[in-house]
Amino acid sequence: MYIYILTHFLTSQPALIKLDNENIGGHLTPLHRHHSTETALLRVLSDIYAATDRQEVTLLGLLDLTAAFDCVDHDILLRRLEQSFGVTSTLLTWIRSFMHGRTQQVCYAGRLSTIILLLFGVPQGSVLGPLLFLLYNAELFDVIAISGVTGHSYADDTQVYISGPAASTSTITQMFVECVERVDARMSSNRLRMNADKTQLVWLGTRQQLDKLSVTELSLLSARVQFSTTVSDLGVLIDGQLSMADHVSSLCRSCFFQLRQLRLVRSSLTPDAAKMLVHAFISSRLDYCNSLLYGIGDGLVKKLQAVQNSAARVVTGTRKYDHITFVLCDLHWLPVRHRIDFKVAMTIFKCTMVWPHSTWPMTVFWPRLCAVDDICGPLTP
């Protein structure tokens, strides 16, 4: 309860409210209430899809930090909270108390190490930890903006991207490299270290535009980084042509593995217990960031629907070749295509009704989404 109260008071500071309403707040998703990894990816893909519509390519880089949360300097963080965000008096004392005096002990092979005092870092598993890390690193987006590149961050996952015509590849890559060098210098001044070897790079655009590119690697800091055809961004696999085919294939493999494990113990489970486990291990995976799948091909939707059909058969004991439509109706499960439509419609509703004063959610762009009426028709199995 103490952590939640401290988080509430910290996010109520006038400087943080101003930060949330200005441009930089839009690049730090955890500063926004009601936002998640899904809205962060929607924001990034919104910009990328808009560039694709302009017949441009996008260079996306996923920056990797080495032990980011463990390297936060307490003195720098407290000084920044006081000078940049107006956190003073009792609240600053509470935050100092929250960070100082923490100890660590490791158990290995049944033996305990000596207890040591932690001089750096914020608790990664706490509610307040990611917020403190973002405030510690908030100035990073001034550096990214100066470089002419766009950045977005969710906790310690930073995405940097720049778009332009395929003919301007050399200019795009030069600006990107200069941006990464400035970011690395700023992080070093904050006692953070960027791991260039684990940075992921990918070109995004249409097949016709990607065929015009010849750059296959970049020299970032002291490493040569190869471009990938697919990158993992906040748990979603994004391929160069934005087809989401790799993500769907990976998702299906993961779900079918979990279903095989559930079938082994299904006879020992009650119907309610089986349904609960399917929701925990299958439905949660199908629903994670599924608004990004709006507009994907019918073939990919059929793969995901096969997963849901198999899950329904595990819960109900329906035979393989029995018709599944009425089984889904009895379970009150929306088919996969309608689950995606529902997520999009719900997000649009929140943008217009729940977040009436928010600025950036209204700019979210779904590929091939023409009108709200297209997804708000009657839902039939």
CSV table of C-alpha atoms in Angstrom, one decimal:
chain,number,residue,atom,x,y,z
A,1,MET,CA,0.0,0.0,0.0
A,2,TYR,CA,2.9,2.3,0.8
A,3,ILE,CA,4.3,1.9,-2.7
A,4,TYR,CA,0.9,2.7,-4.3
A,5,ILE,CA,0.5,5.8,-2.2
A,6,LEU,CA,4.0,7.0,-3.1
A,7,THR,CA,3.4,6.3,-6.8
A,8,HIS,CA,0.1,8.3,-6.7
A,9,PHE,CA,1.8,11.3,-5.1
A,10,LEU,CA,4.7,11.2,-7.5
A,11,THR,CA,2.6,11.1,-10.6
A,12,SER,CA,0.5,14.0,-9.2
A,13,GLN,CA,3.4,16.4,-9.2
A,14,PRO,CA,2.7,19.4,-11.5
A,15,ALA,CA,6.0,18.9,-13.4
A,16,LEU,CA,5.0,15.3,-14.2
A,17,ILE,CA,1.5,16.3,-15.2
A,18,LYS,CA,3.0,18.8,-17.6
A,19,LEU,CA,5.5,16.2,-18.8
A,20,ASP,CA,2.6,13.8,-19.5
A,21,ASN,CA,0.7,16.4,-21.6
A,22,GLU,CA,3.8,17.5,-23.6
A,23,ASN,CA,5.4,15.7,-26.5
A,24,ILE,CA,7.9,13.8,-24.4
A,25,GLY,CA,5.0,12.2,-22.3
A,26,GLY,CA,3.7,10.6,-25.5
A,27,HIS,CA,7.0,8.7,-25.8
A,28,LEU,CA,7.0,7.3,-22.3
A,29,THR,CA,4.0,5.0,-22.2
A,30,PRO,CA,4.1,4.0,-18.5
A,31,LEU,CA,3.6,7.7,-17.7
A,32,HIS,CA,0.1,7.5,-19.2
A,33,ARG,CA,-2.7,5.9,-17.2
A,34,HIS,CA,-4.7,3.2,-19.1
A,35,HIS,CA,-1.8,2.5,-21.4
A,36,SER,CA,0.2,-0.7,-21.9
A,37,THR,CA,2.6,-2.5,-24.2
A,38,GLU,CA,-0.2,-2.8,-26.7
A,39,THR,CA,-0.8,1.0,-26.9
A,40,ALA,CA,2.9,1.5,-27.1
A,41,LEU,CA,3.2,-0.8,-30.1
A,42,LEU,CA,0.1,0.8,-31.7
A,43,ARG,CA,1.8,4.2,-31.5
A,44,VAL,CA,5.0,2.9,-33.1
A,45,LEU,CA,3.2,1.0,-35.8
A,46,SER,CA,0.9,3.9,-36.5
A,47,ASP,CA,3.9,6.0,-37.5
A,48,ILE,CA,5.4,3.1,-39.5
A,49,TYR,CA,2.2,2.4,-41.4
A,50,ALA,CA,1.8,6.1,-42.2
A,51,ALA,CA,5.3,6.1,-43.6
A,52,THR,CA,4.5,3.0,-45.6
A,53,ASP,CA,1.5,4.7,-47.2
A,54,ARG,CA,3.8,7.5,-48.3
A,55,GLN,CA,6.0,4.8,-50.1
A,56,GLU,CA,8.8,5.2,-47.5
A,57,VAL,CA,10.8,2.7,-45.7
A,58,THR,CA,11.4,2.8,-41.9
A,59,LEU,CA,14.6,1.8,-40.0
A,60,LEU,CA,13.6,0.5,-36.6
A,61,GLY,CA,16.2,-0.1,-33.9
A,62,LEU,CA,15.5,-1.8,-30.6
A,63,LEU,CA,18.1,-0.6,-28.2
A,64,ASP,CA,19.4,-3.0,-25.5
A,65,LEU,CA,20.6,-1.8,-22.1
A,66,THR,CA,22.8,-3.9,-19.9
A,67,ALA,CA,21.2,-4.4,-16.4
A,68,ALA,CA,19.3,-1.1,-16.8
A,69,PHE,CA,17.3,-1.1,-13.6
A,70,ASP,CA,20.4,-2.2,-11.5
A,71,CYS,CA,22.6,0.6,-12.7
A,72,VAL,CA,20.4,3.6,-11.6
A,73,ASP,CA,22.5,6.0,-9.6
A,74,HIS,CA,20.5,7.1,-6.5
A,75,ASP,CA,22.1,10.5,-6.1
A,76,ILE,CA,21.6,11.4,-9.8
A,77,LEU,CA,18.0,10.2,-9.6
A,78,LEU,CA,17.2,12.2,-6.5
A,79,ARG,CA,18.9,15.3,-7.9
A,80,ARG,CA,16.9,15.0,-11.1
A,81,LEU,CA,13.6,14.5,-9.3
A,82,GLU,CA,14.2,17.6,-7.3
A,83,GLN,CA,15.6,19.9,-10.0
A,84,SER,CA,13.7,18.7,-13.1
A,85,PHE,CA,10.4,17.5,-11.7
A,86,GLY,CA,9.9,19.6,-8.6
A,87,VAL,CA,9.8,16.7,-6.2
A,88,THR,CA,10.8,18.1,-2.8
A,89,SER,CA,10.3,17.9,1.0
A,90,THR,CA,8.4,14.9,2.3
A,91,LEU,CA,7.8,13.2,-1.0
A,92,LEU,CA,11.6,13.3,-1.8
A,93,THR,CA,12.3,11.9,1.6
A,94,TRP,CA,9.9,9.0,1.0
A,95,ILE,CA,11.6,8.2,-2.3
A,96,ARG,CA,15.0,8.4,-0.7
A,97,SER,CA,13.8,6.0,2.0
A,98,PHE,CA,12.4,3.7,-0.6
A,99,MET,CA,15.7,3.4,-2.4
A,100,HIS,CA,18.3,3.6,0.4
A,101,GLY,CA,19.1,0.9,2.8
A,102,ARG,CA,18.2,-2.1,0.5
A,103,THR,CA,20.3,-5.2,0.9
A,104,GLN,CA,20.9,-8.3,-1.3
A,105,GLN,CA,21.8,-11.9,-0.5
A,106,VAL,CA,22.2,-14.8,-3.0
A,107,CYS,CA,21.5,-18.5,-2.3
A,108,TYR,CA,23.5,-20.9,-4.3
A,109,ALA,CA,23.9,-24.7,-3.8
A,110,GLY,CA,22.2,-24.4,-0.5
A,111,ARG,CA,24.6,-21.8,0.9
A,112,LEU,CA,23.9,-18.1,1.5
A,113,SER,CA,26.3,-15.3,0.5
A,114,THR,CA,27.1,-12.4,2.8
A,115,ILE,CA,24.5,-9.6,2.9
A,116,ILE,CA,25.6,-6.5,0.9
A,117,LEU,CA,24.2,-3.0,0.8
A,118,LEU,CA,22.8,-1.9,-2.6
A,119,LEU,CA,24.2,1.4,-3.7
A,120,PHE,CA,22.6,1.5,-7.1
A,121,GLY,CA,19.4,0.4,-8.8
A,122,VAL,CA,15.7,0.5,-8.4
A,123,PRO,CA,13.5,-2.5,-7.7
A,124,GLN,CA,12.4,-3.9,-11.1
A,125,GLY,CA,9.4,-5.9,-9.8
A,126,SER,CA,7.8,-2.9,-8.0
A,127,VAL,CA,5.2,-0.5,-9.3
A,128,LEU,CA,7.4,2.5,-8.7
A,129,GLY,CA,10.6,1.0,-10.2
A,130,PRO,CA,9.8,1.4,-13.9
A,131,LEU,CA,8.4,5.0,-13.3
A,132,LEU,CA,11.6,6.0,-11.5
A,133,PHE,CA,13.7,4.6,-14.3
A,134,LEU,CA,11.8,6.5,-16.9
A,135,LEU,CA,12.2,9.8,-15.0
A,136,TYR,CA,15.9,9.0,-14.5
A,137,ASN,CA,16.2,8.6,-18.3
A,138,ALA,CA,13.6,11.1,-19.5
A,139,GLU,CA,16.2,13.5,-21.0
A,140,LEU,CA,17.1,10.8,-23.5
A,141,PHE,CA,14.2,11.8,-25.7
A,142,ASP,CA,15.5,15.3,-26.1
A,143,VAL,CA,18.7,13.8,-27.5
A,144,ILE,CA,16.7,11.6,-29.9
A,145,ALA,CA,14.5,14.5,-31.1
A,146,ILE,CA,17.6,16.7,-31.8
A,147,SER,CA,18.9,13.9,-34.0
A,148,GLY,CA,15.8,14.0,-36.2
A,149,VAL,CA,14.7,10.5,-35.1
A,150,THR,CA,11.6,9.3,-33.3
A,151,GLY,CA,11.8,7.4,-30.1
A,152,HIS,CA,9.4,5.5,-27.8
A,153,SER,CA,10.0,3.8,-24.5
A,154,TYR,CA,8.3,1.3,-22.3
A,155,ALA,CA,10.2,0.8,-19.1
A,156,ASP,CA,13.8,-0.1,-20.3
A,157,ASP,CA,12.7,-1.1,-23.8
A,158,THR,CA,13.6,1.8,-26.1
A,159,GLN,CA,12.5,1.9,-29.8
A,160,VAL,CA,14.2,4.3,-32.2
A,161,TYR,CA,13.0,4.7,-35.7
A,162,ILE,CA,13.3,7.0,-38.7
A,163,SER,CA,11.5,6.9,-42.1
A,164,GLY,CA,12.3,8.2,-45.5
A,165,PRO,CA,12.4,7.3,-49.2
A,166,ALA,CA,14.3,4.2,-50.2
A,167,ALA,CA,16.6,6.3,-52.4
A,168,SER,CA,17.8,8.2,-49.2
A,169,THR,CA,19.1,5.1,-47.4
A,170,SER,CA,22.5,6.6,-46.8
A,171,THR,CA,21.0,9.7,-45.1
A,172,ILE,CA,18.6,7.6,-43.0
A,173,THR,CA,21.4,5.3,-41.8
A,174,GLN,CA,23.8,8.2,-41.0
A,175,MET,CA,21.1,10.0,-39.0
A,176,PHE,CA,20.3,6.8,-37.1
A,177,VAL,CA,24.0,6.1,-36.3
A,178,GLU,CA,24.6,9.6,-35.1
A,179,CYS,CA,21.5,9.3,-32.9
A,180,VAL,CA,22.7,6.0,-31.4
A,181,GLU,CA,26.1,7.6,-30.6
A,182,ARG,CA,24.4,10.6,-28.9
A,183,VAL,CA,22.1,8.2,-26.9
A,184,ASP,CA,25.1,6.1,-25.8
A,185,ALA,CA,26.9,9.3,-24.7
A,186,ARG,CA,23.9,10.4,-22.7
A,187,MET,CA,23.4,7.0,-21.1
A,188,SER,CA,27.1,6.8,-20.1
A,189,SER,CA,26.7,10.1,-18.3
A,190,ASN,CA,23.8,8.4,-16.4
A,191,ARG,CA,26.0,5.4,-15.6
A,192,LEU,CA,24.0,3.3,-18.0
A,193,ARG,CA,25.5,1.1,-20.7
A,194,MET,CA,24.1,0.3,-24.1
A,195,ASN,CA,24.8,-3.2,-25.5
A,196,ALA,CA,25.3,-2.6,-29.2
A,197,ASP,CA,25.8,-6.3,-29.9
A,198,LYS,CA,22.2,-7.1,-28.8
A,199,THR,CA,20.6,-4.1,-30.6
A,200,GLN,CA,18.1,-5.3,-33.2
A,201,LEU,CA,17.7,-3.6,-36.5
A,202,VAL,CA,15.1,-4.1,-39.2
A,203,TRP,CA,13.9,-2.4,-42.4
A,204,LEU,CA,10.1,-2.0,-42.6
A,205,GLY,CA,8.0,-1.2,-45.7
A,206,THR,CA,6.4,-2.8,-48.7
A,207,ARG,CA,8.1,-5.5,-50.7
A,208,GLN,CA,8.7,-3.2,-53.6
A,209,GLN,CA,10.4,-0.6,-51.5
A,210,LEU,CA,12.5,-3.1,-49.5
A,211,ASP,CA,13.8,-4.6,-52.7
A,212,LYS,CA,15.5,-1.2,-53.5
A,213,LEU,CA,17.6,-1.4,-50.3
A,214,SER,CA,21.2,-2.6,-50.3
A,215,VAL,CA,22.3,-1.9,-46.7
A,216,THR,CA,22.5,-5.1,-44.8
A,217,GLU,CA,24.5,-4.0,-41.7
A,218,LEU,CA,25.4,-1.0,-39.7
A,219,SER,CA,28.4,0.0,-37.6
A,220,LEU,CA,27.0,0.9,-34.2
A,221,LEU,CA,29.6,2.0,-31.6
A,222,SER,CA,32.1,-0.8,-31.6
A,223,ALA,CA,29.9,-3.5,-33.2
A,224,ARG,CA,28.8,-4.5,-36.6
A,225,VAL,CA,25.0,-5.1,-36.4
A,226,GLN,CA,23.3,-7.2,-39.1
A,227,PHE,CA,19.8,-6.3,-40.2
A,228,SER,CA,17.2,-8.9,-39.2
A,229,THR,CA,14.1,-9.9,-41.2
A,230,THR,CA,12.1,-10.2,-38.0
A,231,VAL,CA,12.5,-8.6,-34.6
A,232,SER,CA,10.8,-9.2,-31.3
A,233,ASP,CA,9.3,-5.9,-29.9
A,234,LEU,CA,7.6,-6.1,-26.5
A,235,GLY,CA,6.7,-9.7,-27.1
A,236,VAL,CA,5.4,-9.2,-30.7
A,237,LEU,CA,7.4,-10.5,-33.7
A,238,ILE,CA,7.5,-7.8,-36.4
A,239,ASP,CA,8.6,-8.8,-39.9
A,240,GLY,CA,9.9,-6.5,-42.6
A,241,GLN,CA,6.7,-6.4,-44.7
A,242,LEU,CA,4.5,-6.0,-41.6
A,243,SER,CA,2.5,-9.1,-42.5
A,244,MET,CA,2.6,-10.5,-38.9
A,245,ALA,CA,3.0,-14.0,-40.4
A,246,ASP,CA,6.0,-14.8,-38.2
A,247,HIS,CA,4.2,-13.6,-35.1
A,248,VAL,CA,1.1,-15.7,-35.9
A,249,SER,CA,3.3,-18.8,-36.5
A,250,SER,CA,5.2,-18.4,-33.3
A,251,LEU,CA,2.0,-17.8,-31.4
A,252,CYS,CA,0.4,-21.0,-32.8
A,253,ARG,CA,3.5,-23.1,-31.9
A,254,SER,CA,3.4,-21.8,-28.3
A,255,CYS,CA,-0.3,-22.3,-27.9
A,256,PHE,CA,-0.3,-25.9,-29.4
A,257,PHE,CA,2.6,-26.8,-27.1
A,258,GLN,CA,0.5,-25.7,-24.1
A,259,LEU,CA,-2.6,-27.5,-25.4
A,260,ARG,CA,-0.6,-30.8,-25.7
A,261,GLN,CA,0.5,-30.4,-22.0
A,262,LEU,CA,-3.2,-29.7,-21.0
A,263,ARG,CA,-4.4,-32.8,-22.8
A,264,LEU,CA,-2.2,-35.0,-20.7
A,265,VAL,CA,-3.9,-33.9,-17.5
A,266,ARG,CA,-7.4,-33.1,-18.9
A,267,SER,CA,-9.0,-36.3,-17.4
A,268,SER,CA,-8.0,-35.1,-13.9
A,269,LEU,CA,-9.5,-31.7,-14.3
A,270,THR,CA,-13.0,-30.4,-13.7
A,271,PRO,CA,-14.6,-28.5,-16.6
A,272,ASP,CA,-14.2,-25.2,-14.7
A,273,ALA,CA,-10.6,-25.9,-13.9
A,274,ALA,CA,-9.9,-26.8,-17.6
A,275,LYS,CA,-11.6,-23.6,-18.7
A,276,MET,CA,-9.5,-21.6,-16.3
A,277,LEU,CA,-6.2,-23.1,-17.5
A,278,VAL,CA,-7.1,-22.6,-21.1
A,279,HIS,CA,-7.8,-18.9,-20.4
A,280,ALA,CA,-4.5,-18.6,-18.5
A,281,PHE,CA,-2.3,-20.4,-21.1
A,282,ILE,CA,-4.2,-20.0,-24.4
A,283,SER,CA,-6.7,-17.1,-24.4
A,284,SER,CA,-4.2,-14.8,-22.8
A,285,ARG,CA,-1.8,-15.4,-25.6
A,286,LEU,CA,-4.4,-15.0,-28.3
A,287,ASP,CA,-5.6,-11.7,-26.9
A,288,TYR,CA,-2.1,-10.2,-26.2
A,289,CYS,CA,-1.7,-7.2,-28.5
A,290,ASN,CA,-4.3,-8.7,-30.9
A,291,SER,CA,-5.4,-5.3,-32.1
A,292,LEU,CA,-2.1,-5.2,-34.1
A,293,LEU,CA,-3.5,-8.1,-36.1
A,294,TYR,CA,-6.4,-6.1,-37.6
A,295,GLY,CA,-6.4,-6.5,-41.3
A,296,ILE,CA,-4.2,-9.6,-41.5
A,297,GLY,CA,-5.0,-12.2,-44.2
A,298,ASP,CA,-7.7,-14.9,-43.8
A,299,GLY,CA,-5.0,-17.6,-43.9
A,300,LEU,CA,-3.4,-16.2,-40.7
A,301,VAL,CA,-6.7,-15.8,-39.0
A,302,LYS,CA,-7.5,-19.5,-39.8
A,303,LYS,CA,-4.3,-20.6,-38.1
A,304,LEU,CA,-5.3,-18.7,-34.9
A,305,GLN,CA,-8.9,-19.9,-35.1
A,306,ALA,CA,-7.5,-23.5,-35.3
A,307,VAL,CA,-5.8,-22.8,-31.9
A,308,GLN,CA,-9.0,-21.6,-30.4
A,309,ASN,CA,-11.0,-24.5,-31.8
A,310,SER,CA,-8.5,-27.0,-30.3
A,311,ALA,CA,-8.7,-25.2,-27.0
A,312,ALA,CA,-12.5,-25.5,-27.0
A,313,ARG,CA,-12.3,-29.2,-27.8
A,314,VAL,CA,-9.9,-29.7,-24.8
A,315,VAL,CA,-12.4,-27.9,-22.5
A,316,THR,CA,-15.5,-29.6,-23.7
A,317,GLY,CA,-14.2,-33.0,-24.9
A,318,THR,CA,-15.6,-32.4,-28.4
A,319,ARG,CA,-14.3,-34.8,-31.1
A,320,LYS,CA,-11.9,-33.6,-33.7
A,321,TYR,CA,-14.3,-33.6,-36.7
A,322,ASP,CA,-17.4,-32.3,-34.8
A,323,HIS,CA,-18.7,-28.9,-35.8
A,324,ILE,CA,-17.2,-26.3,-33.5
A,325,THR,CA,-19.3,-23.2,-34.0
A,326,PHE,CA,-22.0,-24.1,-31.5
A,327,VAL,CA,-19.3,-25.2,-29.0
A,328,LEU,CA,-17.8,-21.7,-29.1
A,329,CYS,CA,-21.3,-20.2,-28.6
A,330,ASP,CA,-22.0,-22.4,-25.6
A,331,LEU,CA,-18.6,-21.3,-24.1
A,332,HIS,CA,-19.4,-17.7,-25.0
A,333,TRP,CA,-16.1,-17.4,-26.8
A,334,LEU,CA,-15.9,-14.8,-29.7
A,335,PRO,CA,-14.1,-16.2,-32.8
A,336,VAL,CA,-10.6,-14.9,-33.3
A,337,ARG,CA,-11.6,-12.4,-36.0
A,338,HIS,CA,-14.3,-10.9,-33.8
A,339,ARG,CA,-12.0,-10.8,-30.8
A,340,ILE,CA,-9.6,-8.6,-32.8
A,341,ASP,CA,-12.5,-6.4,-33.9
A,342,PHE,CA,-13.8,-6.1,-30.4
A,343,LYS,CA,-10.3,-5.1,-29.1
A,344,VAL,CA,-10.1,-2.4,-31.8
A,345,ALA,CA,-13.6,-1.1,-31.1
A,346,MET,CA,-13.0,-1.1,-27.4
A,347,THR,CA,-9.8,0.9,-27.8
A,348,ILE,CA,-11.6,3.4,-30.0
A,349,PHE,CA,-14.3,3.7,-27.5
A,350,LYS,CA,-11.8,4.4,-24.7
A,351,CYS,CA,-10.1,7.0,-26.9
A,352,THR,CA,-13.3,8.9,-27.4
A,353,MET,CA,-15.1,8.4,-24.1
A,354,VAL,CA,-12.6,7.3,-21.4
A,355,TRP,CA,-9.7,9.5,-22.6
A,356,PRO,CA,-11.6,12.5,-23.9
A,357,HIS,CA,-8.7,14.9,-23.1
A,358,SER,CA,-5.9,12.6,-24.3
A,359,THR,CA,-4.0,13.7,-27.4
A,360,TRP,CA,-2.1,10.9,-29.0
A,361,PRO,CA,-4.5,7.9,-28.7
A,362,MET,CA,-6.8,9.5,-31.3
A,363,THR,CA,-3.9,9.4,-33.9
A,364,VAL,CA,-3.6,5.6,-33.6
A,365,PHE,CA,-3.8,4.1,-37.1
A,366,TRP,CA,-4.9,0.5,-37.8
A,367,PRO,CA,-3.9,-0.9,-41.2
A,368,ARG,CA,-6.7,-1.1,-43.7
A,369,LEU,CA,-9.1,0.4,-41.1
A,370,CYS,CA,-11.5,2.6,-43.1
A,371,ALA,CA,-14.3,3.4,-40.7
A,372,VAL,CA,-15.5,2.4,-37.2
A,373,ASP,CA,-18.7,1.1,-38.9
A,374,ASP,CA,-16.6,-1.6,-40.6
A,375,ILE,CA,-15.9,-3.3,-37.3
A,376,CYS,CA,-19.1,-2.5,-35.4
A,377,GLY,CA,-21.6,-4.6,-37.4
A,378,PRO,CA,-23.4,-7.6,-35.9
A,379,LEU,CA,-21.1,-10.4,-34.7
A,380,THR,CA,-22.0,-13.8,-36.1
A,381,PRO,CA,-20.1,-17.0,-35.5
